[in-house]
Backbone as a chain_set.jsonl record, in Angstrom:
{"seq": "XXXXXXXXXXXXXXXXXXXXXXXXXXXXXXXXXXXXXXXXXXXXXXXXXXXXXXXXXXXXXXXXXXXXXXXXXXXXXXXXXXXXXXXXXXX", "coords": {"N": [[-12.628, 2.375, 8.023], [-14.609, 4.395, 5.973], [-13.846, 5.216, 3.425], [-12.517, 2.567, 2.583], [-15.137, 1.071, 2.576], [-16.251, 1.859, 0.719], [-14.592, 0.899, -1.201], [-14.819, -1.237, -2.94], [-16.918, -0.672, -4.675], [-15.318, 0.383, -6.571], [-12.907, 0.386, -9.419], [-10.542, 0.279, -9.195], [-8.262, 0.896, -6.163], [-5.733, 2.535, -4.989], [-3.618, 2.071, -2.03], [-1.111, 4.194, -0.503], [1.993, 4.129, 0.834], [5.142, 4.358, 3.12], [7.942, 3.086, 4.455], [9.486, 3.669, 7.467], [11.415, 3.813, 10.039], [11.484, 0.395, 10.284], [8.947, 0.281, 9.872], [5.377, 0.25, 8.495], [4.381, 3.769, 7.173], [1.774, 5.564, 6.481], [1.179, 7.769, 3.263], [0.886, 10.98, 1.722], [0.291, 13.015, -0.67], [1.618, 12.24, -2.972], [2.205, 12.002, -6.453], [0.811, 11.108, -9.268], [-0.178, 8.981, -12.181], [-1.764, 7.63, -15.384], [-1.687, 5.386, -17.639], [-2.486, 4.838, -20.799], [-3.16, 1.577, -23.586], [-2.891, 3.284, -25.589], [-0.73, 4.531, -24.985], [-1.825, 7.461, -24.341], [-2.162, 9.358, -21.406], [-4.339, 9.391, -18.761], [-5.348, 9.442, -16.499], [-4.232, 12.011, -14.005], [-2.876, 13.235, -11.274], [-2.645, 14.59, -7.676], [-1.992, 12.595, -4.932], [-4.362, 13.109, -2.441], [-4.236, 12.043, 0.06], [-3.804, 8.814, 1.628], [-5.001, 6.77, 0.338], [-6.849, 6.337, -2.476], [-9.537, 6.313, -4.854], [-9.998, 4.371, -8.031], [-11.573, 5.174, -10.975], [-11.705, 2.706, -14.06], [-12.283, 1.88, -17.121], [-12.444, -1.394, -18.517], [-9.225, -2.681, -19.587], [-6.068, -2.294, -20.047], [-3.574, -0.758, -18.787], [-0.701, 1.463, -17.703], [0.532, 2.33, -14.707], [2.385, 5.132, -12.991], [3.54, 5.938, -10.209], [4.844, 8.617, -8.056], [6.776, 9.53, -5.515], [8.62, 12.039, -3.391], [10.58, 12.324, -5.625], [11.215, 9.699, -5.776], [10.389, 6.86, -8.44], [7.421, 4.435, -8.819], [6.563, 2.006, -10.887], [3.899, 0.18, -12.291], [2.053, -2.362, -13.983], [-1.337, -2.363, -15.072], [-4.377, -4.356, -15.221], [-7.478, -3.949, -15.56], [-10.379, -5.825, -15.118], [-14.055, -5.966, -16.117], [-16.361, -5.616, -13.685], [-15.476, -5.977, -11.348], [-12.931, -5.355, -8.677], [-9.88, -4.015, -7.629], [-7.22, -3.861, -5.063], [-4.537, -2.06, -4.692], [-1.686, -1.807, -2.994], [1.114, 0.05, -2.621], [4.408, 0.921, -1.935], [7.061, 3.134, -0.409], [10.848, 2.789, 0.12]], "CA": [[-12.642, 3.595, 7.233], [-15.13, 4.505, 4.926], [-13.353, 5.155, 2.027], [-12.325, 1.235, 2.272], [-15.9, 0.182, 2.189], [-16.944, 2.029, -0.466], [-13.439, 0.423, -2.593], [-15.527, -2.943, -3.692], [-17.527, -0.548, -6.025], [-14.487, 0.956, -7.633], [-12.204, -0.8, -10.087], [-8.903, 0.196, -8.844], [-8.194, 1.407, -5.071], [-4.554, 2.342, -4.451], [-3.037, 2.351, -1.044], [-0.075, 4.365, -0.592], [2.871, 4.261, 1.963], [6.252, 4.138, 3.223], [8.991, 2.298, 5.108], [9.705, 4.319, 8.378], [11.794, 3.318, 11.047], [10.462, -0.417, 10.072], [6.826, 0.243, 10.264], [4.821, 1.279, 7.35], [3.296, 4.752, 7.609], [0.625, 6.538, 5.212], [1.72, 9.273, 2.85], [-0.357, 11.622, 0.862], [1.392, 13.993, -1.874], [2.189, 11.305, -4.222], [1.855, 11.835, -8.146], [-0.221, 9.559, -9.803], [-0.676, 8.853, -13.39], [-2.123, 6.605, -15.517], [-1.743, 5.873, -19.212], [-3.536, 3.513, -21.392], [-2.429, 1.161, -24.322], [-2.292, 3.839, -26.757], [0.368, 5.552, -24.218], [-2.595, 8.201, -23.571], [-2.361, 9.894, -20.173], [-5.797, 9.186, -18.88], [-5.257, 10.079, -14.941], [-3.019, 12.397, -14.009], [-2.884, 14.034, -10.234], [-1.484, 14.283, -6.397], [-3.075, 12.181, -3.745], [-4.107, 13.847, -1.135], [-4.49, 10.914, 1.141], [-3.345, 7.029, 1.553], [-6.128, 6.181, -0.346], [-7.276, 6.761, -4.388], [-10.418, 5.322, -5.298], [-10.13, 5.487, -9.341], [-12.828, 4.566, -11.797], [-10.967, 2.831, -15.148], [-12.684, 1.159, -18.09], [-11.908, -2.608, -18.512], [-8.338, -2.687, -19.804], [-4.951, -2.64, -19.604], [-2.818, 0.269, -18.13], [0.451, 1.786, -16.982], [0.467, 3.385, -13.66], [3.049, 5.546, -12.553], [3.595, 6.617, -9.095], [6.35, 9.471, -7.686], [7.049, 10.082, -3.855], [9.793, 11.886, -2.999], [11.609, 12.004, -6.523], [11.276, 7.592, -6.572], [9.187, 6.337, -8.958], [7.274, 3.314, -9.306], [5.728, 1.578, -12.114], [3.0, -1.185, -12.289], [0.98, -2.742, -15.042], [-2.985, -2.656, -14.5], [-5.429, -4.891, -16.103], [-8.312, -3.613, -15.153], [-11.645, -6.307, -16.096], [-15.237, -5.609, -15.728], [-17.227, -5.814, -12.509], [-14.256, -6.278, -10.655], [-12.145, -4.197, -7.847], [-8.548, -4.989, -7.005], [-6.376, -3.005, -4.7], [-2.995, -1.8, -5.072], [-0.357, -1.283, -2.286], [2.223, 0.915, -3.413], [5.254, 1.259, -0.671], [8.046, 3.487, -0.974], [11.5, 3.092, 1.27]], "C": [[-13.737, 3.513, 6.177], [-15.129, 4.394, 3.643], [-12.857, 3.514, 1.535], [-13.907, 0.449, 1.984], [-16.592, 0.466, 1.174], [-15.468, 1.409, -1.642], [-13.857, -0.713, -3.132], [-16.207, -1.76, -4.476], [-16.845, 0.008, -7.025], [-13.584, -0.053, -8.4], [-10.931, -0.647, -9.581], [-8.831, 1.087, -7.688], [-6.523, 1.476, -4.371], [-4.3, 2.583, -2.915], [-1.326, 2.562, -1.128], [0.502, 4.509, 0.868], [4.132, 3.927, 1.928], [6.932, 3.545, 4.044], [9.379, 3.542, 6.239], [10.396, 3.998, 9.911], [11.322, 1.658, 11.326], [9.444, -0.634, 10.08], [6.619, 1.033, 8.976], [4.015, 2.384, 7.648], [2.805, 4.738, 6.388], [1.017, 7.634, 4.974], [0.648, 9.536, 2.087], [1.444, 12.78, -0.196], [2.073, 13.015, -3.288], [1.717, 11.611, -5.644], [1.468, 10.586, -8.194], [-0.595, 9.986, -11.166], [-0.335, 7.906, -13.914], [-2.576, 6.721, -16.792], [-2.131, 4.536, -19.771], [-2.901, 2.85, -22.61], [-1.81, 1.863, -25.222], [-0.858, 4.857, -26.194], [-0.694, 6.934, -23.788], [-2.452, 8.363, -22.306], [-4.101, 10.076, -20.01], [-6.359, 9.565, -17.052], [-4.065, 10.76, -14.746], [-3.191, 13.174, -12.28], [-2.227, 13.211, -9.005], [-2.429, 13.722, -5.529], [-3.073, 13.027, -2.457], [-4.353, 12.85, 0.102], [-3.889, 9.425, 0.891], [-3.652, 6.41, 0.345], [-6.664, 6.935, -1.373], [-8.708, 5.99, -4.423], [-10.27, 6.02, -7.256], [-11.175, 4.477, -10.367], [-12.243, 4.692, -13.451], [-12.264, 1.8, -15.722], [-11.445, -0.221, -18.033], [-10.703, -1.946, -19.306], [-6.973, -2.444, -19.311], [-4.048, -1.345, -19.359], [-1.759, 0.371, -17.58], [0.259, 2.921, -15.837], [1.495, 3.675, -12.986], [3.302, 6.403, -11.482], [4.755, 7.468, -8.332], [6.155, 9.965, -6.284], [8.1, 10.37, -4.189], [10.817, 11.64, -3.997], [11.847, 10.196, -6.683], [9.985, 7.528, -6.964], [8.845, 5.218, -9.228], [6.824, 3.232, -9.824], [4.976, 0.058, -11.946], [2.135, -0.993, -13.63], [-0.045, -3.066, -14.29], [-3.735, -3.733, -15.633], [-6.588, -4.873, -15.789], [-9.541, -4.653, -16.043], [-12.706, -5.683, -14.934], [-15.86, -6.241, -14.298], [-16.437, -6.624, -11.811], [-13.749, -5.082, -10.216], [-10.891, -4.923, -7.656], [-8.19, -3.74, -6.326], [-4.484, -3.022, -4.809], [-2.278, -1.484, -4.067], [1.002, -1.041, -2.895], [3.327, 1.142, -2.205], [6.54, 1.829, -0.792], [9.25, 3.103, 0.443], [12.23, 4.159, 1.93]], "O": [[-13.747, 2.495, 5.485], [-15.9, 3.82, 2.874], [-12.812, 3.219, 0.341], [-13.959, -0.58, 1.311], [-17.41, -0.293, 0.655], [-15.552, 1.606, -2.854], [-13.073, -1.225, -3.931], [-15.808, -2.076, -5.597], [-17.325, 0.204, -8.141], [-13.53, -1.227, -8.032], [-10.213, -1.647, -9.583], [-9.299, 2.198, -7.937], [-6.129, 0.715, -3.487], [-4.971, 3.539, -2.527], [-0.484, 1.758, -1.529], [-0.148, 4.867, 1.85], [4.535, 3.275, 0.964], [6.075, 3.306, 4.895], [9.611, 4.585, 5.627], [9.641, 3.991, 10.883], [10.816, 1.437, 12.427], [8.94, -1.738, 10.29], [7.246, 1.978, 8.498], [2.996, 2.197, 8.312], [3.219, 4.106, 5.416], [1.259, 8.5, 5.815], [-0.275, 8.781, 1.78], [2.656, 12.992, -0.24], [2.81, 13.279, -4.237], [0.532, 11.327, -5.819], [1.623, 9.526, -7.587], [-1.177, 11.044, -11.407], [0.654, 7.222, -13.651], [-3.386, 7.535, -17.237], [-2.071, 3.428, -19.238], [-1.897, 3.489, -22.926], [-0.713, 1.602, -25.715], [-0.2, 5.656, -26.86], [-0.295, 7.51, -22.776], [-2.636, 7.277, -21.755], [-4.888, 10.64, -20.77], [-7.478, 9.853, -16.628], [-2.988, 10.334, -15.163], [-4.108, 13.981, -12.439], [-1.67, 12.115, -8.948], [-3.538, 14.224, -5.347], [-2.173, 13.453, -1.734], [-4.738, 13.355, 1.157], [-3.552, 9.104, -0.249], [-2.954, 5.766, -0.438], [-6.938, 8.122, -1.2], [-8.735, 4.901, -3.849], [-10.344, 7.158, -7.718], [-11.348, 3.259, -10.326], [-12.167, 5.728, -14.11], [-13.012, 1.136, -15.004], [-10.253, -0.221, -17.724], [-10.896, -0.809, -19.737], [-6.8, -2.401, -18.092], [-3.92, -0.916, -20.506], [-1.513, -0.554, -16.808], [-0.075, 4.091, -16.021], [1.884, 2.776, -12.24], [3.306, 7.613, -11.709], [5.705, 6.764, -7.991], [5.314, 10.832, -6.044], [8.785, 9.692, -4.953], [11.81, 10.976, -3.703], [12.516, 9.625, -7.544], [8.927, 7.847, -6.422], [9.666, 4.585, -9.891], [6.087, 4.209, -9.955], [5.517, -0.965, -11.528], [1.696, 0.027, -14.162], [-0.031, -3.733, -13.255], [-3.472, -3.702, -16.835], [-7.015, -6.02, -15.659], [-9.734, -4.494, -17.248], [-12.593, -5.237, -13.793], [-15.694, -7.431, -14.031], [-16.643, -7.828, -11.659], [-13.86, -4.011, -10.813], [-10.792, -6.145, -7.541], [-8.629, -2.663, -6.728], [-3.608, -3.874, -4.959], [-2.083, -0.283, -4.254], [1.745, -1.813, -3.502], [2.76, 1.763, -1.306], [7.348, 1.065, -1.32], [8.82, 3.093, 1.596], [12.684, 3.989, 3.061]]}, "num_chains": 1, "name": "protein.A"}
């Protein structure tokens, strides 16, 4: 996929999905937001695909994700000239 080889120049690349008859599928429609130390909302929107590419300043972050009325929560620490990815999986 494309969108995976361009995710080494972004800092944070979520992959989202779910639990399905034991197999993970790919969902899209997920809320996504993303708030910063001061509690600032600093991303806020719906994926429309598996795949996010998001472009954060070094630091540290709360990212909150909602499928389907469940929500999950992860801490980010986003450093410089660095990418990580995120798998997010709902059941």
């Amino acid at each position: 996929m494309a969108i995976l080889a361009e995710a080494k120049q972004w800092p944070l690349t979520l992959e989202l999905s779910q639990i399905e008859n034991g197999r993970g599928v790919w969902i899209f429609g997920a809320a996504i937001k993303i708030t910063n130390s001061k509690k600032q909302t600093i991303f806020d929107t719906q994926a429309d695909g598996p795949y996010m590419l998001i472009n954060l300043e070094s630091g540290d972050y709360v990212l909150d994700t909602i499928y389907q009325g469940v929500v999950q929560k992860r801490l980010l620490a986003i450093k410089a000239d660095s990418s990580q990815k995120i798998s997010i999986f709902w059941k």
